[in-house]
PDB file of C-alpha atoms in Angstrom:
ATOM      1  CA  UNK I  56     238.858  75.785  28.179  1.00 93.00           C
ATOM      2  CA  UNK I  57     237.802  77.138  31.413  1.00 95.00           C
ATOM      3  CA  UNK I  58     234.451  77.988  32.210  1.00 94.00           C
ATOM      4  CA  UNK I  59     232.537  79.294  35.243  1.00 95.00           C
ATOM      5  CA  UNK I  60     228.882  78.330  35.653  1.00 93.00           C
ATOM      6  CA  UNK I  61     226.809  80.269  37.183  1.00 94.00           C
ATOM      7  CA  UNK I  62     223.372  79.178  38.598  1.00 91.00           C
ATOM      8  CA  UNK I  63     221.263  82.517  40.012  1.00 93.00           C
ATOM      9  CA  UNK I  64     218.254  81.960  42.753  1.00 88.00           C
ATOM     10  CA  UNK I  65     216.047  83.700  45.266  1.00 86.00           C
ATOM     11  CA  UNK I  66     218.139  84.019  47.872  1.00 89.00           C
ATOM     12  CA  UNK I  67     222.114  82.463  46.874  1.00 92.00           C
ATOM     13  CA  UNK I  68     224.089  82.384  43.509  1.00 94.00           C
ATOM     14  CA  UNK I  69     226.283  79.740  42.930  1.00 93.00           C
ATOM     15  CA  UNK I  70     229.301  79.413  40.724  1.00 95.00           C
ATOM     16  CA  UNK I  71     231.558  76.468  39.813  1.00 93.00           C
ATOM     17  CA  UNK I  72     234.582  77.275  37.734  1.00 95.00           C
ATOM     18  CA  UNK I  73     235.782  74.396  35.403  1.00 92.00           C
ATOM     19  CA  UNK I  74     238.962  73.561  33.388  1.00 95.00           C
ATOM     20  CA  UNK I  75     238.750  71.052  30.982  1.00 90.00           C
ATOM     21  CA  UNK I  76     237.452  67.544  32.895  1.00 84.00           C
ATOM     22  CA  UNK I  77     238.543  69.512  36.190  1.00 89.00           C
ATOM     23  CA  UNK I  78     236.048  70.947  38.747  1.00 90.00           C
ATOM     24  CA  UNK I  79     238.367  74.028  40.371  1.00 94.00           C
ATOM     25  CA  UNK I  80     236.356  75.490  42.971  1.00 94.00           C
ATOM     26  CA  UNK I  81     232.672  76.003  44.089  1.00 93.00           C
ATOM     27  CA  UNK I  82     231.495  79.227  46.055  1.00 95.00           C
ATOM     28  CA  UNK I  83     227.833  80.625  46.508  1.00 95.00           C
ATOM     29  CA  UNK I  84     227.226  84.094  47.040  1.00 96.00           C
ATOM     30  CA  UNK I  85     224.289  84.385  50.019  1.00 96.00           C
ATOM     31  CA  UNK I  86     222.060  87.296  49.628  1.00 93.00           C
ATOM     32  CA  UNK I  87     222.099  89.850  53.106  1.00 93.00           C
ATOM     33  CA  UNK I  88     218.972  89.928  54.629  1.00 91.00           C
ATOM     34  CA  UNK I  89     219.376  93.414  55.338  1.00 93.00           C
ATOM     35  CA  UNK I  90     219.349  96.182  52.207  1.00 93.00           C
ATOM     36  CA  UNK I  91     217.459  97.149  49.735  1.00 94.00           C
ATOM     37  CA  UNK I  92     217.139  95.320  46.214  1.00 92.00           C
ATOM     38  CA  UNK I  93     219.523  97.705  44.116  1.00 94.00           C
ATOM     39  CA  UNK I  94     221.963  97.535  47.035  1.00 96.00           C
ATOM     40  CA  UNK I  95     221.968  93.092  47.372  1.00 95.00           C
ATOM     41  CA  UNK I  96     222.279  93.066  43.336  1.00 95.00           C
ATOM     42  CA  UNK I  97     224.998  95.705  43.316  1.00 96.00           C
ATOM     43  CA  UNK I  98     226.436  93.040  46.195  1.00 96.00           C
ATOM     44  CA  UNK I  99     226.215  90.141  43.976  1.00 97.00           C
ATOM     45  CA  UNK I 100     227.184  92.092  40.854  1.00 97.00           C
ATOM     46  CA  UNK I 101     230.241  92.887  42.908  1.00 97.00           C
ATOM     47  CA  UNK I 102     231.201  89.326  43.914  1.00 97.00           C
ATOM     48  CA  UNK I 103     230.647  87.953  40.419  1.00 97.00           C
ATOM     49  CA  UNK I 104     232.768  90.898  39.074  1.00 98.00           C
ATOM     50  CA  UNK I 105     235.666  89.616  41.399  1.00 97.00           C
ATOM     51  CA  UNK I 106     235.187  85.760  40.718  1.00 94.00           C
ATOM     52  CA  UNK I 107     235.611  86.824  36.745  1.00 97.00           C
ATOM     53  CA  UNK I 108     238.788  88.401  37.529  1.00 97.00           C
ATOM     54  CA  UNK I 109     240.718  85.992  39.807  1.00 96.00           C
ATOM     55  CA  UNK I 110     239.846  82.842  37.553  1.00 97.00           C
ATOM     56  CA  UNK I 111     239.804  84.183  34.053  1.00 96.00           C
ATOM     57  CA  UNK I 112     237.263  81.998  32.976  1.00 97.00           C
ATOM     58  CA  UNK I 113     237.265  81.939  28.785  1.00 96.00           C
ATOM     59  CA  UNK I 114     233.211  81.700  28.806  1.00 96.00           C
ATOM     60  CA  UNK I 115     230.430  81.674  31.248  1.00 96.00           C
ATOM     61  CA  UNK I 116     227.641  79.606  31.400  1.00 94.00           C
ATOM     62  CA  UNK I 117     224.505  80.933  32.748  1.00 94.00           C
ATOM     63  CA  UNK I 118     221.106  78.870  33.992  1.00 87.00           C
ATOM     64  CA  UNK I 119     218.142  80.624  32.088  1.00 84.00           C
ATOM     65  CA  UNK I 120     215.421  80.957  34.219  1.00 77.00           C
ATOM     66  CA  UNK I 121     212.697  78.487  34.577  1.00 69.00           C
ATOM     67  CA  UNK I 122     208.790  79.910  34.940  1.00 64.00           C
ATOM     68  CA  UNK I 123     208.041  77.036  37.293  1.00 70.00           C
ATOM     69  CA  UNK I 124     207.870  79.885  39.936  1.00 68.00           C
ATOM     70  CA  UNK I 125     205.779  82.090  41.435  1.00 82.00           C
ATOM     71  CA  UNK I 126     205.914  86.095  40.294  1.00 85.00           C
ATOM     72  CA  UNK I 127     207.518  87.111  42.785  1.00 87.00           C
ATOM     73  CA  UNK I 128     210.188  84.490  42.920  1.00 86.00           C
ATOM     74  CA  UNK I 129     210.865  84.994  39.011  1.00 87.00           C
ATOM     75  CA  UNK I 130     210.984  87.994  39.008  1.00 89.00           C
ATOM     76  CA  UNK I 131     213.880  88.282  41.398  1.00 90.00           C
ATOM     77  CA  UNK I 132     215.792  85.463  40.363  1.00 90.00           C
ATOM     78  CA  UNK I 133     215.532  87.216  36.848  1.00 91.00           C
ATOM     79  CA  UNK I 134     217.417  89.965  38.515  1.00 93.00           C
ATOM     80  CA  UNK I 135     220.283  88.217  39.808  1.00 94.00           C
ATOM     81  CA  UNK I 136     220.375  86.407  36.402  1.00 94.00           C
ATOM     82  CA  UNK I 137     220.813  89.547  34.588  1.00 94.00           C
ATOM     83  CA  UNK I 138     223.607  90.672  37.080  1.00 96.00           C
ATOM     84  CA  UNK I 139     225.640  87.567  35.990  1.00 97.00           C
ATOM     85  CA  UNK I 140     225.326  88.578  32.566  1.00 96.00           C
ATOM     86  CA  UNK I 141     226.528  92.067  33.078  1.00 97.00           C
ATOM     87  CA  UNK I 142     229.473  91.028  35.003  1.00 98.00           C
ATOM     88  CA  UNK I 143     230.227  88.473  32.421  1.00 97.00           C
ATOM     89  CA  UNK I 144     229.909  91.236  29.946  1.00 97.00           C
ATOM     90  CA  UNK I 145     231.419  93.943  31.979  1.00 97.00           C
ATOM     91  CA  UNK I 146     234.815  92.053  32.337  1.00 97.00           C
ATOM     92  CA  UNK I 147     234.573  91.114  28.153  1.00 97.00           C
ATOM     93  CA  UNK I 148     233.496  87.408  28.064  1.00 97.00           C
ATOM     94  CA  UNK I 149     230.934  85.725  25.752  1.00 97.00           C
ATOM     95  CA  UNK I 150     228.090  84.341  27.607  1.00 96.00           C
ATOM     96  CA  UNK I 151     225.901  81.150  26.819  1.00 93.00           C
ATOM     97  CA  UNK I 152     222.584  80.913  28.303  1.00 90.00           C
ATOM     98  CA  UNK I 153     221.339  77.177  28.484  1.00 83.00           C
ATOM     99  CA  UNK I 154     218.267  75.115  30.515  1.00 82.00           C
ATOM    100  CA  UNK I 155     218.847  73.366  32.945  1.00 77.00           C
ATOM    101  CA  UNK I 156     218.322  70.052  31.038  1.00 79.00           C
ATOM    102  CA  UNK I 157     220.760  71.179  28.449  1.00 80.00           C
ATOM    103  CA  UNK I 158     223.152  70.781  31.276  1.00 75.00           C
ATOM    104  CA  UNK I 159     222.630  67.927  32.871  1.00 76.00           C
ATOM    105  CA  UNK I 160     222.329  65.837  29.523  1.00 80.00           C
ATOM    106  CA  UNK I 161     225.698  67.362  28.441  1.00 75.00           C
ATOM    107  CA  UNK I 162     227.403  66.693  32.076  1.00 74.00           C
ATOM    108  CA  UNK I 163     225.326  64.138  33.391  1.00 77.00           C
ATOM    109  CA  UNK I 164     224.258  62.283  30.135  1.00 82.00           C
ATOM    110  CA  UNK I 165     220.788  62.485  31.654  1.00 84.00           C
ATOM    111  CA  UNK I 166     218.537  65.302  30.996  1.00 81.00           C
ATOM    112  CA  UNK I 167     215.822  64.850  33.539  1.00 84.00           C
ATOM    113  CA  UNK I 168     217.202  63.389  36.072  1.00 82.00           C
ATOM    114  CA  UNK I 169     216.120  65.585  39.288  1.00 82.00           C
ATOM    115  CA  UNK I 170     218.434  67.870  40.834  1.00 77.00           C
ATOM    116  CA  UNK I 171     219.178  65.407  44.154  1.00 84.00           C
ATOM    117  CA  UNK I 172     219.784  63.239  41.103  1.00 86.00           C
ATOM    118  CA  UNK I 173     221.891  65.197  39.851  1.00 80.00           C
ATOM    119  CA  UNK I 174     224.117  66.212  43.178  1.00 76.00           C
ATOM    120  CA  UNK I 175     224.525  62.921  43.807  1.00 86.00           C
ATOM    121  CA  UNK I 176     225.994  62.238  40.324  1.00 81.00           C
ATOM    122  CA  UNK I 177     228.379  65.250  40.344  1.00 80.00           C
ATOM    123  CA  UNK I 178     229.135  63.935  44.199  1.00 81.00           C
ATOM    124  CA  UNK I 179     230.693  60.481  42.769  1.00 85.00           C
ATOM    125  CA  UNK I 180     232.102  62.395  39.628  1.00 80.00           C
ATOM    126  CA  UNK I 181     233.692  64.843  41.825  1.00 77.00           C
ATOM    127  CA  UNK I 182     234.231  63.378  45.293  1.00 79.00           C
ATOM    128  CA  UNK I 183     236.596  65.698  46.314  1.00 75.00           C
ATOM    129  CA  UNK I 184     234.383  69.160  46.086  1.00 66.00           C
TER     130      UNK I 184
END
């Protein structure tokens, strides 16, 4: 089965597409500095939409946004969130929505481990990427 995760934030959007055991590629999307805020989502929208198409994932896997944040900061990483939804759901796949924890304890066998932690383990699992 081949799955992208997708991990939305402030300011970059990353997205590692996985078959099987097998970590294909990584890629972040960097938000402009210049443009408004329809015009950097329609940007990421855009990016996502294209990822989708070249590696036919069969599901995506979306972070759900922690509340550890400020307003400000949620409410624009809600944003990009919801435009990796809609280009999941624009180009007809299913979407799961999961914690971080979920995750990691799936992946990592380890929940709450922290996310240096966790980079480190997906470093040695994947030492190649």
């Amino acid at each position: 089965m081949r799955v992208i995760g997708m991990d939305p934030a402030s300011s970059v959007f990353g997205v590692a597409v996985v078959d099987g055991h097998d970590l294909l590629r990584t890629d972040v999307w960097r938000r402009p500095e210049r443009g408004s805020a329809p015009e950097r989502l329609y940007d990421c929208w855009m990016w996502l939409v294209t990822w989708l198409t070249i590696w036919h994932p069969d599901v995506v896997s979306i972070e759900s946004l922690s509340v550890e944040r400020g307003a400000k900061t949620t409410r624009v990483i809600s944003h990009y969130q919801c435009a990796g939804i809609i280009a999941a759901k624009y180009v007809g796949l299913p979407v799961i929505e999961g914690r971080t924890s979920e995750a990691r304890a799936i992946v990592l066998g380890n929940g709450g481990m922290s996310k240096e932690e966790a980079f480190a383990a997906v470093r040695v699992m994947f030492p190649e990427h």
